[in-house]
XYZ file of C-alpha atoms in Angstrom:
183
model
C 127.148 -110.433 9.975
C 128.655 -112.352 7.094
C 127.156 -111.743 3.684
C 127.000 -115.345 2.553
C 124.778 -115.800 -0.456
C 124.237 -119.538 -0.404
C 123.604 -121.976 2.405
C 126.917 -123.530 3.402
C 125.505 -126.923 4.346
C 124.343 -127.830 0.828
C 126.333 -130.464 -1.056
C 128.687 -129.243 -3.748
C 127.292 -129.226 -7.273
C 129.132 -130.317 -10.371
C 129.118 -128.254 -13.602
C 126.048 -130.116 -14.884
C 124.064 -128.610 -12.016
C 123.612 -131.927 -10.215
C 124.495 -132.161 -6.553
C 127.496 -134.412 -5.967
C 126.313 -135.261 -2.443
C 122.763 -136.297 -3.351
C 121.769 -139.506 -5.054
C 120.712 -139.115 -8.657
C 118.866 -141.182 -11.205
C 116.277 -143.864 -10.546
C 118.257 -145.386 -7.659
C 118.282 -142.117 -5.687
C 116.360 -141.592 -2.490
C 114.511 -138.480 -3.665
C 112.162 -138.343 -6.617
C 112.858 -135.617 -9.149
C 110.032 -133.422 -7.799
C 111.397 -133.438 -4.230
C 114.944 -132.818 -5.404
C 113.701 -129.874 -7.507
C 111.738 -128.543 -4.522
C 114.872 -128.698 -2.338
C 116.856 -126.771 -4.953
C 114.076 -124.188 -5.146
C 114.068 -123.817 -1.353
C 117.857 -123.431 -1.367
C 117.605 -120.701 -3.999
C 114.804 -118.954 -2.087
C 116.845 -119.113 1.112
C 119.866 -117.653 -0.642
C 117.753 -114.819 -2.060
C 116.204 -114.081 1.323
C 119.608 -114.054 3.010
C 120.974 -111.730 0.319
C 118.034 -109.305 0.578
C 117.508 -109.027 4.349
C 120.162 -106.436 5.146
C 119.968 -104.739 1.746
C 116.229 -104.121 2.101
C 116.685 -102.827 5.653
C 119.458 -100.448 4.516
C 117.706 -99.275 1.340
C 114.095 -99.012 2.502
C 114.237 -99.102 6.304
C 111.784 -102.015 6.497
C 112.001 -105.723 7.259
C 112.169 -108.397 4.584
C 108.618 -109.511 5.440
C 107.359 -105.946 5.050
C 109.244 -105.726 1.760
C 107.313 -108.746 0.478
C 104.062 -106.889 1.174
C 105.337 -103.806 -0.650
C 106.400 -105.923 -3.652
C 103.064 -107.688 -3.722
C 101.241 -104.352 -3.747
C 103.589 -102.924 -6.374
C 102.718 -105.772 -8.701
C 98.961 -105.074 -8.584
C 97.440 -103.282 -11.582
C 95.064 -101.277 -9.368
C 97.739 -100.697 -6.747
C 95.802 -102.114 -3.816
C 94.804 -105.409 -2.235
C 92.500 -106.468 0.537
C 94.218 -107.475 3.760
C 92.691 -110.967 3.568
C 94.110 -111.464 0.066
C 97.587 -110.343 1.145
C 97.449 -112.815 4.032
C 96.421 -115.608 1.638
C 99.103 -114.829 -0.947
C 101.908 -114.583 1.608
C 100.661 -117.366 3.851
C 100.573 -115.097 6.889
C 98.269 -115.035 9.889
C 96.045 -111.957 9.740
C 97.257 -110.696 13.136
C 100.893 -110.699 11.995
C 99.930 -109.012 8.745
C 98.004 -106.327 10.645
C 101.163 -105.479 12.591
C 103.357 -105.408 9.473
C 100.911 -103.192 7.578
C 100.780 -100.842 10.588
C 104.595 -100.583 10.465
C 104.462 -99.822 6.729
C 101.738 -97.257 7.318
C 103.824 -95.607 10.061
C 106.760 -95.433 7.605
C 104.499 -93.700 5.070
C 104.718 -96.526 2.535
C 101.095 -97.715 2.509
C 97.624 -96.403 3.217
C 94.639 -98.362 4.443
C 91.050 -97.744 3.446
C 87.624 -99.318 3.484
C 86.547 -101.466 0.568
C 83.508 -100.017 -1.139
C 80.443 -102.077 -0.355
C 82.086 -104.129 2.431
C 82.376 -102.413 5.789
C 84.636 -105.207 7.104
C 87.048 -105.170 4.169
C 90.268 -103.179 4.339
C 92.346 -102.415 1.275
C 96.046 -101.585 1.455
C 97.610 -99.365 -1.221
C 101.162 -98.140 -1.867
C 101.917 -94.469 -1.417
C 103.848 -92.363 -3.908
C 106.757 -92.406 -1.439
C 106.839 -96.217 -1.647
C 106.682 -96.108 -5.442
C 109.638 -93.691 -5.600
C 111.675 -95.809 -3.173
C 110.949 -98.978 -5.139
C 111.888 -97.326 -8.401
C 115.218 -96.189 -6.919
C 116.101 -99.386 -5.058
C 114.741 -102.115 -7.345
C 117.697 -102.423 -9.764
C 120.315 -103.266 -7.105
C 117.859 -105.518 -5.274
C 117.041 -107.345 -8.521
C 120.775 -107.798 -9.096
C 121.087 -109.281 -5.581
C 118.327 -111.786 -6.421
C 120.025 -112.814 -9.663
C 123.387 -113.118 -7.908
C 121.952 -115.291 -5.120
C 120.205 -117.613 -7.584
C 123.364 -117.842 -9.690
C 125.339 -118.920 -6.635
C 122.732 -121.371 -5.336
C 121.773 -123.223 -8.526
C 123.573 -124.893 -11.374
C 123.092 -123.864 -15.023
C 120.279 -126.352 -15.732
C 118.311 -125.297 -12.663
C 118.832 -121.617 -13.499
C 117.560 -122.282 -17.013
C 114.421 -123.856 -15.532
C 113.835 -120.730 -13.440
C 114.428 -118.359 -16.341
C 110.725 -117.871 -17.016
C 110.176 -116.694 -13.455
C 113.429 -114.836 -12.837
C 114.834 -113.280 -16.031
C 118.604 -113.086 -16.097
C 119.220 -116.187 -13.975
C 119.860 -118.450 -16.959
C 122.929 -116.491 -18.097
C 125.275 -119.466 -17.705
C 128.310 -117.500 -18.869
C 127.762 -114.854 -16.182
C 129.759 -115.118 -12.989
C 128.250 -114.332 -9.571
C 128.529 -110.603 -8.764
C 128.613 -109.755 -12.489
C 125.593 -107.632 -13.496
C 122.969 -109.535 -15.499
C 122.590 -108.933 -19.201
C 120.018 -106.130 -19.408
C 118.536 -107.674 -22.561
C 117.454 -110.692 -20.483
C 115.602 -108.470 -18.006
């Protein structure tokens, strides 16, 4: 499988970050908000494409399961209710149940009852998952930065800087490690 980092059917972009194949300005077909949304989707698609095989190789789980692990890793208490995970990821509960079962089988999460609610189930990362994330996060973060750098122009990367540190390094070439000070 080819390791392309950006969708190949997107119009070329000029150095200003604008797409040369899409109309711009007030006479364009797309309002600024829709054009920005399309760029964001392109960047997200490039990131997903970049991470799929890397996550499978590094952690032995699917990209969708990785999103659950990342969501749990970002929780101060370490756990979330299944219904909340489904809401945050926009997943049907039945699909989420299967993915959490796969993560549980891999020893990356545990499930438990929520105190005071016999129907509620909380999912928590295991120490094994925390160790794996600690070891694999730096190269995966670099893959995200690289994919965004390839998919977006400098102005769009600057707009994303608050969400994805390191993506606004306009002097950095794709595949070059991000400036650690920006992370």
